[in-house]
Coordinates of C-alpha atoms and ligand atoms in Angstrom, one line a residue:
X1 CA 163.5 47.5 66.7
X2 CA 165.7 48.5 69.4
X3 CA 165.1 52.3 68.7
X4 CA 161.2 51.7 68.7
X5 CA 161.1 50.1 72.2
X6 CA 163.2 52.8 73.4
X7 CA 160.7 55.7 72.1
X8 CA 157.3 53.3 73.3
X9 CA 159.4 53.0 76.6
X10 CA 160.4 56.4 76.9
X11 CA 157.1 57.6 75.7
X12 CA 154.9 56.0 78.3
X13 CA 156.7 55.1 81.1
X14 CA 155.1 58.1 83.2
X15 CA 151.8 58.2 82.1
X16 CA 148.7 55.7 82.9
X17 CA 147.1 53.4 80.3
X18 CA 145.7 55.5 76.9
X19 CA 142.0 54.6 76.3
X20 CA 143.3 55.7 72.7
X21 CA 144.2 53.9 70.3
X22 CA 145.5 53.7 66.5
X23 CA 147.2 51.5 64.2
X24 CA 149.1 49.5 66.6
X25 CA 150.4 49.5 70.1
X26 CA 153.0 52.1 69.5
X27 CA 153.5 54.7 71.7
X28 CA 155.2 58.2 71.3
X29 CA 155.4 61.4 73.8
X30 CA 153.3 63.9 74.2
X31 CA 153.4 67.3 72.5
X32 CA 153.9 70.1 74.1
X33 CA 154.2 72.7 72.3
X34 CA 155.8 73.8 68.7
X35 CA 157.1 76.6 66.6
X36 CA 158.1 77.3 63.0
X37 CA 159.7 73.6 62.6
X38 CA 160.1 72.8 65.6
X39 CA 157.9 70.4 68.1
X40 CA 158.8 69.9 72.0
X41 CA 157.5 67.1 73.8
X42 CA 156.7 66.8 77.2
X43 CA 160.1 66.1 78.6
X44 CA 161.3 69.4 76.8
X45 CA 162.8 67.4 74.1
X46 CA 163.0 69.4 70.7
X47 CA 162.0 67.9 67.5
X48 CA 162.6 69.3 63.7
X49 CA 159.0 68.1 61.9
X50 CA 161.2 67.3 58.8
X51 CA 158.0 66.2 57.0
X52 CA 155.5 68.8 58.6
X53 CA 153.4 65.8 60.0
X54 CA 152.2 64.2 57.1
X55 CA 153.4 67.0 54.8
X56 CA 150.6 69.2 56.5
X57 CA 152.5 72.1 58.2
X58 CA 153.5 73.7 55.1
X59 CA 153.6 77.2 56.5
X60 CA 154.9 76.3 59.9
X61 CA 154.0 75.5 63.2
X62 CA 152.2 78.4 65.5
X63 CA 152.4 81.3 63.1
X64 CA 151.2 84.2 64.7
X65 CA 149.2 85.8 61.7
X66 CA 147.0 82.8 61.6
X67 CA 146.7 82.3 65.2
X68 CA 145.3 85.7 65.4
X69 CA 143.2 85.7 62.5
X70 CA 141.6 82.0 64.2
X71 CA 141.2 84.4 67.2
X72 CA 139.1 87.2 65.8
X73 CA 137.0 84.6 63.9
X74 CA 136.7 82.8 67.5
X75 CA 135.5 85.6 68.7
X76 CA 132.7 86.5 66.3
X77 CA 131.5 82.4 65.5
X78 CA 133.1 78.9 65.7
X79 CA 130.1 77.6 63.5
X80 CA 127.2 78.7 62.0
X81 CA 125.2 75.4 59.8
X82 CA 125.9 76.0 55.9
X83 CA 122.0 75.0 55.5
X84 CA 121.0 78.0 57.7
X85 CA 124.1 80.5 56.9
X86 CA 126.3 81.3 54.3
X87 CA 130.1 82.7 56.1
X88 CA 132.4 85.5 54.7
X89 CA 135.8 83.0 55.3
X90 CA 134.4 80.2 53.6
X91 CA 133.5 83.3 50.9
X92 CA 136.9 84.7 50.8
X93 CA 138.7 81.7 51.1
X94 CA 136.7 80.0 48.0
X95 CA 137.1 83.6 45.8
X96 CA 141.1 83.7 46.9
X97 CA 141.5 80.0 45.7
X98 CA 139.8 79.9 42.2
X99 CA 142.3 82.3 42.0
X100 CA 144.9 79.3 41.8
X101 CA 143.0 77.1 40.3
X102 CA 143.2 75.8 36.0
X103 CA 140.7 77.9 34.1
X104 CA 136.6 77.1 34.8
X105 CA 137.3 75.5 38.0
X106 CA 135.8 78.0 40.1
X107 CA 133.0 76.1 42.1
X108 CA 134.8 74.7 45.5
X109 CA 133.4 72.6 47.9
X110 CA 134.9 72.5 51.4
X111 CA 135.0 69.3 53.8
X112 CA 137.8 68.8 56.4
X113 CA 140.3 66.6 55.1
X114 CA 141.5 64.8 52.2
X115 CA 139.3 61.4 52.2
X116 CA 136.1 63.8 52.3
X117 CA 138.0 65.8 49.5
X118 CA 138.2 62.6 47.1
X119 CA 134.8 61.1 48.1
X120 CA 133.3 64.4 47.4
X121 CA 134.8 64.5 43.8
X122 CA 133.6 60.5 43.2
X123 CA 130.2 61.8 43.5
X124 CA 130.3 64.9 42.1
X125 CA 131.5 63.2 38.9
X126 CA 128.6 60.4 39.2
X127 CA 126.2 63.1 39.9
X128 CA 127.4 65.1 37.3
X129 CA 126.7 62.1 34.8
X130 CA 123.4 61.1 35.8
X131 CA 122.5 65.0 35.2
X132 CA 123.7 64.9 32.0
X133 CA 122.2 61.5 30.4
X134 CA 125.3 59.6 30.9
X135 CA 124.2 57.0 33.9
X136 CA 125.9 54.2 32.6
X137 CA 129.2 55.7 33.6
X138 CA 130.1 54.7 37.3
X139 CA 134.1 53.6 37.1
X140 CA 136.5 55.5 38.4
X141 CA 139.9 54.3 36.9
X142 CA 143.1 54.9 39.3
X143 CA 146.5 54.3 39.9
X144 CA 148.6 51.3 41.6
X145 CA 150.7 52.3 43.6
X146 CA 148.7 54.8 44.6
X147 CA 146.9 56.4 48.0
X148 CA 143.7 58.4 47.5
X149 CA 142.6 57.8 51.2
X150 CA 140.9 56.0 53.9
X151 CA 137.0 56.0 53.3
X152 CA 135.6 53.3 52.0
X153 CA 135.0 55.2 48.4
X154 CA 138.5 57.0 48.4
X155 CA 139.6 53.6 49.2
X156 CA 138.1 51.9 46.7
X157 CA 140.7 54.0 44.0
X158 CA 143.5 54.0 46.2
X159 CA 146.3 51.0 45.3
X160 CA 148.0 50.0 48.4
X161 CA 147.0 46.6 49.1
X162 CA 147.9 46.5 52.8
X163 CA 145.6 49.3 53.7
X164 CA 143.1 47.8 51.6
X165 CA 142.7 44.1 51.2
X166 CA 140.7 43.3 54.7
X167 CA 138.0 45.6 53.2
X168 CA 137.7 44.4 49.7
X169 CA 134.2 42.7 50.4
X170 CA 133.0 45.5 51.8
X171 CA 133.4 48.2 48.5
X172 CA 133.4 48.4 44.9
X173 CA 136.9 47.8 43.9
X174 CA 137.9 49.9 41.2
X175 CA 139.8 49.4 37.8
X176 CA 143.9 50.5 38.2
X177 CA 146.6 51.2 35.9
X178 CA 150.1 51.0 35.9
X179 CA 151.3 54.2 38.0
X180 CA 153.8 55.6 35.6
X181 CA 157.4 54.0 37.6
X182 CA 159.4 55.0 34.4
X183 CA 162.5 55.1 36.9
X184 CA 162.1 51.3 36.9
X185 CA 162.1 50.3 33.5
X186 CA 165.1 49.1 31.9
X187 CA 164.3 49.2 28.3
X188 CA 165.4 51.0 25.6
X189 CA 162.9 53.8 25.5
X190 CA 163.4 57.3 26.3
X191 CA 161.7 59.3 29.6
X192 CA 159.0 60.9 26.6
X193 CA 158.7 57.6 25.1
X194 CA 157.6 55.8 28.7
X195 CA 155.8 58.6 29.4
X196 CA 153.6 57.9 26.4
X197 CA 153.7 53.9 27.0
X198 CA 152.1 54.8 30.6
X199 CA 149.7 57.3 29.5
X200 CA 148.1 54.7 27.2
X201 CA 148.0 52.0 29.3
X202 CA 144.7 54.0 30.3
X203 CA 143.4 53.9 27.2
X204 CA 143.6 50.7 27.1
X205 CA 142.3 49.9 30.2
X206 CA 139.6 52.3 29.0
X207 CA 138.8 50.1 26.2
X208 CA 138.1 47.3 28.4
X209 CA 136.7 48.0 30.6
X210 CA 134.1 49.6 27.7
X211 CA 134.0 53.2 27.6
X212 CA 130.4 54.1 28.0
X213 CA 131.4 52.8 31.7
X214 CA 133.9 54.9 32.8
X215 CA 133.5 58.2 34.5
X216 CA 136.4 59.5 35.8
X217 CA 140.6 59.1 36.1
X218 CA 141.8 59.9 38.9
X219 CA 145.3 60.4 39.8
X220 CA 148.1 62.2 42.0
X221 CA 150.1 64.5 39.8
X222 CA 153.1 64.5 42.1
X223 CA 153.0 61.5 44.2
X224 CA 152.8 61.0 47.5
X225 CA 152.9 58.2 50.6
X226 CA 152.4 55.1 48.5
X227 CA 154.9 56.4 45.6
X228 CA 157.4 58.1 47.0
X229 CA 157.0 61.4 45.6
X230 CA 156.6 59.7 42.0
X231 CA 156.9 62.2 38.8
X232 CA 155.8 60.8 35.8
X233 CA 158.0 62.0 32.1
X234 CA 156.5 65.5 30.9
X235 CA 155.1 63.7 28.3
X236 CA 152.6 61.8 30.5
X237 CA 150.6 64.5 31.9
X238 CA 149.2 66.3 27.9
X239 CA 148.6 62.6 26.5
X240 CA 146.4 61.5 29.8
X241 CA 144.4 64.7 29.1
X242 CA 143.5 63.9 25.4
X243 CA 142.8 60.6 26.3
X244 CA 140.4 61.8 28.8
X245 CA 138.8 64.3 26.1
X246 CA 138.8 61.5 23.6
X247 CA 136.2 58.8 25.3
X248 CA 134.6 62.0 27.6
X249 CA 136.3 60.7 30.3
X250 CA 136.7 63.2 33.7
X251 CA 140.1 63.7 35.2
X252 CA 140.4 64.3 38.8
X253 CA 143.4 65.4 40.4
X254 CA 144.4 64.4 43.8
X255 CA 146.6 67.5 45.2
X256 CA 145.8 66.4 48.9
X257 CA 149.6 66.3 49.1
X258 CA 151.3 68.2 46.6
X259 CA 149.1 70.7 46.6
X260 CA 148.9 73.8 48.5
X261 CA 152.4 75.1 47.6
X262 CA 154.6 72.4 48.7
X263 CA 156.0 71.5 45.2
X264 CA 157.0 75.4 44.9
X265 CA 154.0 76.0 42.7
X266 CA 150.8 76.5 44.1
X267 CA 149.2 72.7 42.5
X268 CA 151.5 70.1 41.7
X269 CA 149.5 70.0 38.1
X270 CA 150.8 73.6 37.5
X271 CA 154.3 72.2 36.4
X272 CA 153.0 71.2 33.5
X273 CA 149.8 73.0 33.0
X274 CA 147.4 70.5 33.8
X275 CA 143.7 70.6 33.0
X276 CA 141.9 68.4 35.1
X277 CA 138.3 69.0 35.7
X278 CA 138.0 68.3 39.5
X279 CA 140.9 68.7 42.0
X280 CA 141.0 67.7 45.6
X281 CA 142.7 69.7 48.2
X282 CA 143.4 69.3 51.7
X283 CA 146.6 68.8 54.0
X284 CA 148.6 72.4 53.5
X285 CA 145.1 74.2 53.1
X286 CA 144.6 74.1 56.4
X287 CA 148.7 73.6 57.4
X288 CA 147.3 71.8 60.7
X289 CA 145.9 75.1 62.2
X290 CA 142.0 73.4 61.3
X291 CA 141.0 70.4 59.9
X292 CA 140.6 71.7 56.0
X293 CA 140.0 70.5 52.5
X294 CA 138.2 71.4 49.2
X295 CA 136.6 69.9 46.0
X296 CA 136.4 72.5 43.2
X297 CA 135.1 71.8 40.5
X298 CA 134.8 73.1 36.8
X299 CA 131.5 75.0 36.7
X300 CA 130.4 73.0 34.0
X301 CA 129.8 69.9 36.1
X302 CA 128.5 71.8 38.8
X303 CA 125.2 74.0 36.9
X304 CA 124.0 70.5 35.6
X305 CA 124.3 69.4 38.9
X306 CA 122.4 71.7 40.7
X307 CA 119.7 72.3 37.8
X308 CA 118.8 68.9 38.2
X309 CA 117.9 69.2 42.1
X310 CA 121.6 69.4 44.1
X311 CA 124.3 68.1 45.0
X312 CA 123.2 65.1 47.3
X313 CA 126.3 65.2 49.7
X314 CA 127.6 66.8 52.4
X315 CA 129.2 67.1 55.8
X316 CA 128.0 68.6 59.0
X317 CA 131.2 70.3 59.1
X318 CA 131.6 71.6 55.6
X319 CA 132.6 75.3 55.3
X320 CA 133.4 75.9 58.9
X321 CA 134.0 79.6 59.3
X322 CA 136.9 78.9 62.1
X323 CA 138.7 76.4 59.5
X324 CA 137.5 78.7 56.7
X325 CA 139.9 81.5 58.3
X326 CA 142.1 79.6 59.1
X327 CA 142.9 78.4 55.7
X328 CA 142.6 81.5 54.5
X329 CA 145.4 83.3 56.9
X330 CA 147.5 80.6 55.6
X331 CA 147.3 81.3 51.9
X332 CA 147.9 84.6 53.3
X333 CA 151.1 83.6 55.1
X334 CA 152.1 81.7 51.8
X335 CA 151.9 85.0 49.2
X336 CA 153.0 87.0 51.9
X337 CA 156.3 84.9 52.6
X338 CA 156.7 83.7 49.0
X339 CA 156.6 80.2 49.8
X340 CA 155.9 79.2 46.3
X341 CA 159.3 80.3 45.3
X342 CA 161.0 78.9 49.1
X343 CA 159.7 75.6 48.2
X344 CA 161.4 75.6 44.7
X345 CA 164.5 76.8 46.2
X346 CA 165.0 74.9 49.1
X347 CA 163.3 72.0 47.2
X348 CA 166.3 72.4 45.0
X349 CA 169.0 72.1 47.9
X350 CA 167.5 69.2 49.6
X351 CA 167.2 67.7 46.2
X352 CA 171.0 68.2 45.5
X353 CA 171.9 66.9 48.9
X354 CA 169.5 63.6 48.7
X355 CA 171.8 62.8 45.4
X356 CA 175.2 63.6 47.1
X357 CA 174.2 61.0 49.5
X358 CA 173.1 59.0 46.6
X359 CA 176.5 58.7 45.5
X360 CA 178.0 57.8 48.5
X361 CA 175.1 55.2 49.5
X362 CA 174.1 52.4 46.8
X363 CA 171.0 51.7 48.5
X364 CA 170.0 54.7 47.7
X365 CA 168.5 53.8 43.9
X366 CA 166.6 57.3 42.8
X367 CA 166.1 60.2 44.2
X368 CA 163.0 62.3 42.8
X369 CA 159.7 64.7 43.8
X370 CA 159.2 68.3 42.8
X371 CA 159.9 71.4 45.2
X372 CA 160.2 70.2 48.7
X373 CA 157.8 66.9 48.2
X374 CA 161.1 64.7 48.0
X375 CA 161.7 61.0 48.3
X376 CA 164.8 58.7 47.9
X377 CA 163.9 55.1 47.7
X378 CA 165.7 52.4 49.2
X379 CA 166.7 48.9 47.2
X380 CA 168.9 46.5 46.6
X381 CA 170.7 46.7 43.4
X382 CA 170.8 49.4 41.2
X383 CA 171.0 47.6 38.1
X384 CA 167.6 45.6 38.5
X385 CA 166.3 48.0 41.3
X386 CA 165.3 45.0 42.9
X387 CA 163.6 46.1 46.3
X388 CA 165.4 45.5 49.9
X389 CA 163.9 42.1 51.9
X390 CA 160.6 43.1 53.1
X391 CA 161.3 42.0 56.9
X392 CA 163.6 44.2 56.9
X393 CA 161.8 47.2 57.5
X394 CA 164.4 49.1 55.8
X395 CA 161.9 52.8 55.5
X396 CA 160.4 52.3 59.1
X397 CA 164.2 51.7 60.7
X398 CA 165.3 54.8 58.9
X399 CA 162.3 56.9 60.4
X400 CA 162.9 55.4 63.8
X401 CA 166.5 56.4 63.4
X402 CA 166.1 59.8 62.5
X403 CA 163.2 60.5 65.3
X404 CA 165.8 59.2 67.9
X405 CA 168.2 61.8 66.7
X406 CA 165.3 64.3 66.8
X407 CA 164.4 65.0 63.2
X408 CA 161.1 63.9 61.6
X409 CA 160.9 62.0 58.6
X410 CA 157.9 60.2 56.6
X411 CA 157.7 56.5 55.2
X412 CA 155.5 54.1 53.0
X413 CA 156.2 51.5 50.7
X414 CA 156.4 52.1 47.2
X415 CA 155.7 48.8 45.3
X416 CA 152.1 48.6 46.4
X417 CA 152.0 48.9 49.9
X418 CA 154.0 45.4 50.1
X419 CA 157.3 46.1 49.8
X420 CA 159.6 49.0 48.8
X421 CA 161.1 51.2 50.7
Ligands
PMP501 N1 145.0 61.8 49.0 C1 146.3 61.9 49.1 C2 147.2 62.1 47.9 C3 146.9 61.8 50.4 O1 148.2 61.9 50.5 C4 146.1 61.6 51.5 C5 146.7 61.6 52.9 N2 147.9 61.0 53.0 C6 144.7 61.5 51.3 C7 144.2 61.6 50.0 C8 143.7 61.4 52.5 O2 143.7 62.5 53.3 P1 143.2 62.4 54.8 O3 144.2 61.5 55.5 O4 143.3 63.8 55.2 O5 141.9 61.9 54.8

């Protein structure tokens, strides 16, 4: 508490009231400037952006090759309307990302974050239905804990009840599962064993909820805020595919956050070989140079769709040739560098330094993520791992701490959005 009055303090004892606001009344400086991973703020203090944002930077900040790239796009065209021009980023970008994509997804869709990226694949799976004779499917079955976004339909598959609850009336709530939290269970099982438990828990949710209803699955193949970086046994990810081919079910992966590189392969899905159908992309894509994201699709839900008479979506700002280059310099930056294979190895080091702390700190219950998506989660006994009190804040107090001492870290809570740290 004491840390977070010092930073409101500090942040806005100079300057005059904000007509901005946010979530709450907090306060923080202003940025000035920022480079590689570094961010000063206005007093000149230097800050290492630990978590790049909101695991957005994953290239970096100010990198000079995408700077200048933005700059020559500037310099030709900031916008030009998708209805009345098509734009060679948007093209090249789209071409270079199939590239990195599961076989047959090779339609993309661009919008410019990751709530636009998951409502867009809602309704291209509902669209893709009602093109194919299939109308009665509408449910989209997700994950609890899980975080899928802030629009009201992203929302309405995200589980993370305090983000949630005040809006229930207002959306069609949407049936959950079990996320797979094998590092909780206590039972005699092994890891492939759970993994297989959890998988079929949507089965059986699928079976209640009466198959010819459901349309989709949607789920975060590494997790991310409202998880803690959750990895689900190998076995999970092959069995939720075959039970998604079994009742003609799509499977939509959400790689807003572990996508883009930052699990050391290029989607969080490719450590196993995933084949979803849709996958939604956002955060690294544009690394914070331009707001960025992108549906893509398998082509086969896409021809149906547009035979039938279009897609009926869309965003005013969808392929934006500025945020089109942008994105496209920084999948440049990434095969250029090799971040694929810096994420795995430094992913690795982090990893083996979160458990050395592990041992030395109880509260420290499980470390776990892929690449250099990491989280160790906080509780209060390891043989139960009973959570921490709620009031005590343990996750923010942490991040508080560490921004006082100038490094940047990210929190959420992990059981639901209620407690966990
Ligand atoms: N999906 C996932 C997995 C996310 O982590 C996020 C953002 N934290 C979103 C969707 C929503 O993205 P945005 O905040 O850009 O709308």
């Amino acid at each position: 508490e004491k840390c977070r009055q010092i930073m409101t303090i500090e942040a806005t004892a100079a300057r005059p009231a904000s007509h901005l606001f946010y979530q709450s009344r907090l306060r923080r400086p202003l940025a000035d400037h920022a480079e590689g991973i570094y961010i000063w703020d206005e007093h000149g203090r230097k800050v290492i952006d630990g978590s790049s944002g909101a695991m957005v930077v994953n290239i970096g900040h100010s990198n000079r090759n995408v700077l200048d790239a933005m700059k020559r796009q500037m310099d030709k065209a900031t916008f030009a309307y998708r209805l009345h021009f098509e734009n060679q980023p948007a093209e090249d970008l789209a071409r270079r990302l199939v590239g990195y994509m599961p076989e047959g997804l090779d339609k993309v869709f661009f919008v410019s974050g990751g709530s636009e990226a998951v409502e867009s694949a809602l309704k291209l799976a509902r669209q893709w239905a009602l093109a194919v004779g299939q109308g009665s499917r509408w449910k989209v079955i997700s994950r609890f804990p899980s975080y899928h976004g802030s629009t009201l339909g992203a929302l309405a598959v995200t589980g993370y009840d305090a983000l949630k609850k005040p809006f229930l009336p207002m959306m069609q709530d949407m049936p959950h599962i079990k996320a797979p939290t094998a590092y909780l269970d206590r039972d005699n099982f092994s890891m492939e064993e759970r993994g297989i438990r959890y998988a079929d828990l949507l089965e059986e949710k699928i079976l209640a909820e009466g198959p010819d209803s459901v349309l989709a699955f949607i789920m975060e193949p590494v997790g991310g805020a409202s998880t803690g970086a959750l990895v689900a046994p190998d076995s999970y990810y092959p069995r939720i595919r075959e039970i998604c081919d079994k009742y003609g079910i799509l499977l939509i992966h959400d790689e807003v956050m572990s996508g883009a590189g930052r699990t050391g392969k290029y989607l969080g899905g490719d450590h196993w070989n995933c084949r979803p159908d849709i996958i939604a992309l956002s955060k690294g894509l544009g690394a914070g140079y331009c707001p960025l994201g992108a549906m893509i699709a398998h082509n086969k839900l896409v021809q149906p769709v547009l035979d039938k008479g279009g897609f009926a979506h869309g965003y005013t700002y969808a392929g934006n040739p500025l945020a089109c280059a942008a994105g496209l310099a920084v999948l440049e930056e990434i095969e250029n560098q090799n971040l694929l294979e810096n994420a795995a190895t430094v992913g690795a080091l982090i990893r083996s330094e979160l458990e050395r702390l592990a041992e030395r700190y109880p509260f420290i219950g499980d470390v776990r993520g892929k690449g250099m998506l990491l989280a160790a989660e906080f509780i209060a006994d390891r043989e139960t791992m009973a959570p921490l009190p709620k009031h005590l804040e343990a996750h923010s107090r942490v991040v508080d701490i560490a921004y006082e001492r100038g490094l940047i870290i990210y929190s959420r809570r992990t059981r639901g959005g209620v407690e966990g740290d």
